[in-house]
PDB file of C-alpha atoms in Angstrom:
ATOM      1  CA  MET O   1     -14.001 -19.395   8.178  1.00 48.00           C
ATOM      2  CA  PRO O   2     -16.830 -16.845   8.570  1.00 51.00           C
ATOM      3  CA  THR O   3     -19.780 -18.127  10.635  1.00 63.00           C
ATOM      4  CA  ASN O   4     -22.301 -15.342  10.287  1.00 78.00           C
ATOM      5  CA  GLN O   5     -23.265 -12.646   7.835  1.00 80.00           C
ATOM      6  CA  ALA O   6     -21.351  -9.874   9.610  1.00 73.00           C
ATOM      7  CA  GLU O   7     -18.100 -11.802   9.251  1.00 75.00           C
ATOM      8  CA  LYS O   8     -18.816 -12.514   5.575  1.00 81.00           C
ATOM      9  CA  ASP O   9     -19.532  -8.761   4.981  1.00 81.00           C
ATOM     10  CA  LEU O  10     -16.316  -7.842   6.632  1.00 78.00           C
ATOM     11  CA  GLU O  11     -14.382 -10.255   4.513  1.00 81.00           C
ATOM     12  CA  ARG O  12     -15.974  -8.919   1.419  1.00 86.00           C
ATOM     13  CA  GLN O  13     -15.155  -5.352   2.390  1.00 83.00           C
ATOM     14  CA  ILE O  14     -11.446  -6.284   3.127  1.00 83.00           C
ATOM     15  CA  GLY O  15     -11.381  -7.956  -0.370  1.00 87.00           C
ATOM     16  CA  ILE O  16     -12.661  -4.715  -1.972  1.00 88.00           C
ATOM     17  CA  VAL O  17      -9.955  -2.683  -0.176  1.00 84.00           C
ATOM     18  CA  LEU O  18      -7.323  -5.049  -1.721  1.00 88.00           C
ATOM     19  CA  ARG O  19      -8.768  -4.874  -5.151  1.00 92.00           C
ATOM     20  CA  ILE O  20      -9.074  -1.070  -5.078  1.00 92.00           C
ATOM     21  CA  GLY O  21      -5.557  -0.706  -3.828  1.00 90.00           C
ATOM     22  CA  VAL O  22      -4.071  -2.891  -6.503  1.00 93.00           C
ATOM     23  CA  MET O  23      -6.151  -1.160  -9.201  1.00 95.00           C
ATOM     24  CA  ILE O  24      -4.961   2.229  -8.107  1.00 95.00           C
ATOM     25  CA  ALA O  25      -1.324   1.126  -7.956  1.00 95.00           C
ATOM     26  CA  VAL O  26      -1.563  -0.380 -11.435  1.00 95.00           C
ATOM     27  CA  VAL O  27      -3.045   2.802 -12.906  1.00 96.00           C
ATOM     28  CA  VAL O  28      -0.380   4.880 -11.264  1.00 95.00           C
ATOM     29  CA  MET O  29       2.380   2.657 -12.516  1.00 94.00           C
ATOM     30  CA  ILE O  30       0.922   2.670 -16.083  1.00 95.00           C
ATOM     31  CA  LEU O  31       0.750   6.678 -16.026  1.00 94.00           C
ATOM     32  CA  GLY O  32       4.344   6.622 -14.852  1.00 91.00           C
ATOM     33  CA  PHE O  33       5.379   4.225 -17.561  1.00 90.00           C
ATOM     34  CA  ALA O  34       3.465   6.485 -20.135  1.00 91.00           C
ATOM     35  CA  CYS O  35       5.350   9.461 -18.943  1.00 87.00           C
ATOM     36  CA  TYR O  36       8.685   7.500 -19.231  1.00 86.00           C
ATOM     37  CA  LEU O  37       7.997   6.681 -22.854  1.00 88.00           C
ATOM     38  CA  ILE O  38       6.782  10.179 -23.680  1.00 87.00           C
ATOM     39  CA  ASN O  39      10.003  11.720 -22.122  1.00 81.00           C
ATOM     40  CA  GLY O  40      12.183   9.480 -24.230  1.00 79.00           C
ATOM     41  CA  ALA O  41      12.990   6.751 -21.779  1.00 75.00           C
ATOM     42  CA  LYS O  42      14.150   9.173 -19.045  1.00 74.00           C
ATOM     43  CA  THR O  43      13.125   8.959 -15.428  1.00 68.00           C
ATOM     44  CA  GLY O  44      13.513  12.709 -14.696  1.00 70.00           C
ATOM     45  CA  PHE O  45      16.445  11.971 -12.296  1.00 74.00           C
ATOM     46  CA  PRO O  46      20.208  12.244 -12.705  1.00 70.00           C
ATOM     47  CA  ASP O  47      21.872   9.282 -14.339  1.00 76.00           C
ATOM     48  CA  ASN O  48      18.297   7.950 -15.215  1.00 73.00           C
ATOM     49  CA  GLN O  49      18.065   6.632 -11.567  1.00 78.00           C
ATOM     50  CA  PHE O  50      14.791   6.098  -9.722  1.00 80.00           C
ATOM     51  CA  PRO O  51      14.109   7.889  -6.441  1.00 81.00           C
ATOM     52  CA  ARG O  52      14.281   5.751  -3.312  1.00 80.00           C
ATOM     53  CA  GLN O  53      13.126   8.041  -0.446  1.00 82.00           C
ATOM     54  CA  LEU O  54       9.529   8.776   0.017  1.00 84.00           C
ATOM     55  CA  ALA O  55      10.112  12.576   0.000  1.00 87.00           C
ATOM     56  CA  GLN O  56      11.767  12.271  -3.440  1.00 87.00           C
ATOM     57  CA  ILE O  57       8.923  10.054  -4.719  1.00 88.00           C
ATOM     58  CA  VAL O  58       6.188  12.449  -3.609  1.00 90.00           C
ATOM     59  CA  HIS O  59       8.059  15.613  -4.817  1.00 89.00           C
ATOM     60  CA  GLY O  60       8.864  13.980  -8.159  1.00 86.00           C
ATOM     61  CA  SER O  61       5.438  12.825  -8.710  1.00 88.00           C
ATOM     62  CA  TYR O  62       4.022  16.232  -8.051  1.00 91.00           C
ATOM     63  CA  HIS O  63       6.356  17.384 -10.846  1.00 87.00           C
ATOM     64  CA  PHE O  64       5.408  14.588 -13.217  1.00 85.00           C
ATOM     65  CA  GLN O  65       8.757  12.877 -13.151  1.00 86.00           C
ATOM     66  CA  ALA O  66       8.324   9.482 -14.741  1.00 86.00           C
ATOM     67  CA  GLY O  67      10.603   7.518 -12.323  1.00 87.00           C
ATOM     68  CA  ALA O  68       8.835   9.047  -9.279  1.00 89.00           C
ATOM     69  CA  ILE O  69       5.467   8.207 -10.594  1.00 92.00           C
ATOM     70  CA  MET O  70       6.424   4.593 -11.162  1.00 91.00           C
ATOM     71  CA  MET O  71       7.973   4.318  -7.720  1.00 91.00           C
ATOM     72  CA  LEU O  72       4.700   5.877  -6.284  1.00 94.00           C
ATOM     73  CA  GLY O  73       2.767   3.074  -7.966  1.00 94.00           C
ATOM     74  CA  LEU O  74       5.072   0.442  -6.400  1.00 92.00           C
ATOM     75  CA  PHE O  75       4.736   2.197  -3.046  1.00 91.00           C
ATOM     76  CA  LEU O  76       1.012   1.978  -3.343  1.00 93.00           C
ATOM     77  CA  LEU O  77       1.236  -1.653  -4.182  1.00 93.00           C
ATOM     78  CA  ILE O  78       3.376  -2.401  -1.171  1.00 88.00           C
ATOM     79  CA  LEU O  79       0.923  -0.233   1.040  1.00 89.00           C
ATOM     80  CA  THR O  80      -2.052  -2.323  -0.052  1.00 89.00           C
ATOM     81  CA  PRO O  81      -1.355  -5.387   2.234  1.00 87.00           C
ATOM     82  CA  VAL O  82      -0.618  -2.858   5.098  1.00 89.00           C
ATOM     83  CA  LEU O  83      -4.138  -1.572   4.513  1.00 88.00           C
ATOM     84  CA  ARG O  84      -5.435  -5.115   4.672  1.00 88.00           C
ATOM     85  CA  ILE O  85      -3.766  -5.546   8.049  1.00 91.00           C
ATOM     86  CA  ILE O  86      -5.413  -2.295   9.399  1.00 91.00           C
ATOM     87  CA  ALA O  87      -8.833  -3.369   7.853  1.00 87.00           C
ATOM     88  CA  SER O  88      -8.329  -6.765   9.623  1.00 88.00           C
ATOM     89  CA  ILE O  89      -7.707  -5.130  12.900  1.00 91.00           C
ATOM     90  CA  TYR O  90     -10.848  -3.116  12.599  1.00 88.00           C
ATOM     91  CA  ALA O  91     -12.814  -6.275  11.481  1.00 85.00           C
ATOM     92  CA  PHE O  92     -11.693  -8.356  14.340  1.00 87.00           C
ATOM     93  CA  THR O  93     -12.528  -5.587  16.864  1.00 90.00           C
ATOM     94  CA  LYS O  94     -15.875  -5.128  15.376  1.00 86.00           C
ATOM     95  CA  ILE O  95     -16.830  -8.738  15.814  1.00 86.00           C
ATOM     96  CA  LYS O  96     -15.125  -8.725  19.152  1.00 88.00           C
ATOM     97  CA  ASP O  97     -12.589 -11.346  18.366  1.00 87.00           C
ATOM     98  CA  TRP O  98      -9.905  -9.879  20.746  1.00 92.00           C
ATOM     99  CA  ARG O  99      -7.480 -12.708  20.256  1.00 94.00           C
ATOM    100  CA  TYR O 100      -7.094 -12.189  16.594  1.00 91.00           C
ATOM    101  CA  ALA O 101      -7.225  -8.449  16.904  1.00 93.00           C
ATOM    102  CA  GLY O 102      -4.259  -8.625  19.291  1.00 95.00           C
ATOM    103  CA  ILE O 103      -2.348 -10.976  16.957  1.00 95.00           C
ATOM    104  CA  THR O 104      -3.081  -8.774  14.018  1.00 94.00           C
ATOM    105  CA  LEU O 105      -2.065  -5.658  15.990  1.00 95.00           C
ATOM    106  CA  ALA O 106       1.161  -7.356  16.878  1.00 96.00           C
ATOM    107  CA  VAL O 107       1.818  -8.138  13.161  1.00 95.00           C
ATOM    108  CA  PHE O 108       1.143  -4.504  12.365  1.00 94.00           C
ATOM    109  CA  ILE O 109       3.475  -3.265  15.063  1.00 95.00           C
ATOM    110  CA  ILE O 110       6.241  -5.707  13.932  1.00 94.00           C
ATOM    111  CA  LEU O 111       5.778  -4.401  10.307  1.00 91.00           C
ATOM    112  CA  LEU O 112       6.075  -0.787  11.387  1.00 90.00           C
ATOM    113  CA  VAL O 113       9.290  -1.589  13.337  1.00 92.00           C
ATOM    114  CA  ALA O 114      10.744  -3.484  10.332  1.00 90.00           C
ATOM    115  CA  MET O 115       9.911  -0.505   8.022  1.00 83.00           C
ATOM    116  CA  PHE O 116      11.536   1.902  10.458  1.00 83.00           C
ATOM    117  CA  ILE O 117      14.597  -0.198  10.876  1.00 87.00           C
ATOM    118  CA  GLY O 118      14.795  -0.529   7.075  1.00 77.00           C
ATOM    119  CA  GLN O 119      14.913   3.297   6.732  1.00 69.00           C
ATOM    120  CA  HIS O 120      18.103   3.545   8.749  1.00 63.00           C
TER     121      HIS O 120
END
């Protein structure tokens, strides 16, 4: 629980990061769904599949493929809590709470390792 104004401000800023991240993800997913409907319920990929690799998602989004745009929105939604972890590391170091900065950094490293393992 925040005890001073600086901590309250940091919590407010982290909340703003989360809200903006979710809003951007939702807008991207809605745009992807609109493209999907405009293209006659086609994702833009063979067998109406959705791309699963980041390179395919980025490339497909650049070429306005509906499936890729919707997946980009999901990726951004997943990325939002990761940004919260990064913002928390910054916040804890700013208020010099080294214990929680270290714990949050450990969580971030575990998350990165899990994502790397999940790719292979």
